[in-house]
XYZ file of C-alpha atoms in Angstrom:
129
model
C -34.745 55.778 19.030
C -34.197 56.439 15.382
C -36.597 54.935 12.936
C -34.566 55.774 9.657
C -31.611 56.986 8.145
C -32.110 59.578 5.453
C -29.475 61.164 2.910
C -29.159 63.495 -0.178
C -26.283 63.026 -2.595
C -25.968 64.100 -6.182
C -29.703 64.795 -6.422
C -30.965 61.580 -5.116
C -32.658 61.059 -1.592
C -32.427 57.858 0.134
C -34.547 56.674 2.914
C -33.384 53.654 4.831
C -35.855 52.393 7.553
C -34.241 50.650 10.548
C -34.852 46.957 11.026
C -37.877 46.223 12.913
C -39.601 49.651 12.394
C -43.288 49.882 12.350
C -44.168 53.147 10.449
C -46.726 55.152 12.096
C -47.819 58.506 10.726
C -45.694 60.513 13.059
C -42.848 58.477 12.071
C -43.640 59.049 8.435
C -44.301 62.805 8.669
C -40.713 62.995 10.531
C -39.288 61.222 7.763
C -40.767 63.453 4.954
C -40.099 66.493 6.917
C -36.229 65.347 7.024
C -36.165 64.447 3.406
C -37.583 67.634 2.157
C -34.924 69.542 4.419
C -32.293 67.474 2.668
C -33.244 68.595 -0.558
C -33.839 71.995 0.131
C -37.516 71.964 -0.679
C -36.630 70.670 -4.126
C -38.716 67.730 -5.699
C -36.227 64.949 -5.946
C -36.266 61.146 -6.950
C -35.983 58.794 -3.803
C -34.713 55.382 -3.231
C -36.661 53.857 -0.298
C -35.304 50.647 1.624
C -38.148 48.566 3.115
C -36.062 45.623 4.088
C -37.030 45.010 7.798
C -39.948 47.028 8.138
C -42.715 45.194 9.955
C -45.579 47.106 9.007
C -46.921 50.515 7.891
C -50.050 52.311 9.543
C -52.966 52.952 7.186
C -52.704 56.673 8.064
C -48.876 56.567 7.245
C -49.883 54.888 3.780
C -52.562 57.543 3.055
C -49.958 60.175 4.017
C -47.129 58.699 1.664
C -49.480 58.502 -1.114
C -50.569 62.290 -0.947
C -46.993 63.635 -0.221
C -45.879 65.263 -3.594
C -42.105 65.842 -2.576
C -40.607 63.230 -4.829
C -40.447 63.207 -8.524
C -39.933 59.396 -8.439
C -39.944 56.581 -6.122
C -38.075 53.314 -6.208
C -39.002 50.943 -3.276
C -36.316 48.213 -2.657
C -37.479 45.236 -0.233
C -37.140 41.825 0.170
C -39.526 39.372 -1.422
C -42.448 38.749 -0.373
C -42.653 40.841 2.632
C -41.658 43.965 0.652
C -44.074 43.582 -1.959
C -46.718 43.405 0.623
C -45.515 46.532 2.304
C -44.957 48.434 -0.959
C -48.390 47.283 -2.586
C -50.160 50.515 -1.402
C -47.488 52.768 -3.290
C -49.185 51.895 -6.458
C -51.783 54.363 -5.698
C -49.535 57.166 -5.644
C -49.658 59.610 -8.253
C -45.815 59.811 -8.274
C -44.249 57.438 -10.674
C -43.336 54.361 -8.057
C -41.861 50.997 -8.698
C -40.433 47.963 -6.391
C -37.447 46.171 -6.791
C -35.550 43.666 -4.796
C -32.319 44.949 -6.537
C -30.937 48.173 -5.423
C -28.857 48.533 -8.794
C -32.063 47.800 -10.825
C -33.736 50.735 -8.699
C -30.949 53.032 -9.425
C -30.932 52.127 -12.996
C -34.702 53.032 -13.166
C -34.308 56.137 -11.201
C -31.987 57.291 -13.531
C -34.181 56.454 -16.725
C -37.127 58.028 -15.084
C -35.507 61.332 -14.242
C -33.269 61.200 -17.614
C -30.220 61.147 -15.849
C -28.723 57.777 -17.252
C -25.186 59.341 -16.625
C -25.910 59.968 -13.035
C -22.943 58.517 -11.142
C -24.525 56.355 -8.642
C -26.851 54.860 -11.241
C -24.021 54.022 -13.636
C -21.553 52.962 -11.149
C -23.047 49.663 -9.965
C -22.911 46.214 -11.718
C -25.559 44.076 -12.685
C -25.105 42.195 -9.519
C -27.725 42.044 -6.982
C -27.351 44.320 -4.160
């Protein structure tokens, strides 16, 4: 069973967790390796969608916070469960923020990386989504 869908387009990594996934350490490592391969070993910004995730194992949280393969991390989720699931990310040394809107997350990533003109960040309206 696939636990996530990952992509890399225009310098932006995306990780979408599959509905109902409980993220174990092994699954988190698999996701990190996939993302690293997609980015060609480069450090890149990432948008992570945690909607539908049922939980994250303690070992997975520790590994995610220690991983340095991303320049900035925007976590998009539903409220209130998404805030609970992403709370551990505040301990990360990588700039990380939580959003309920994909548009807001993309704008923040563009600002953080100095790419305000990035196509995927500027083509979105202010509508939730």
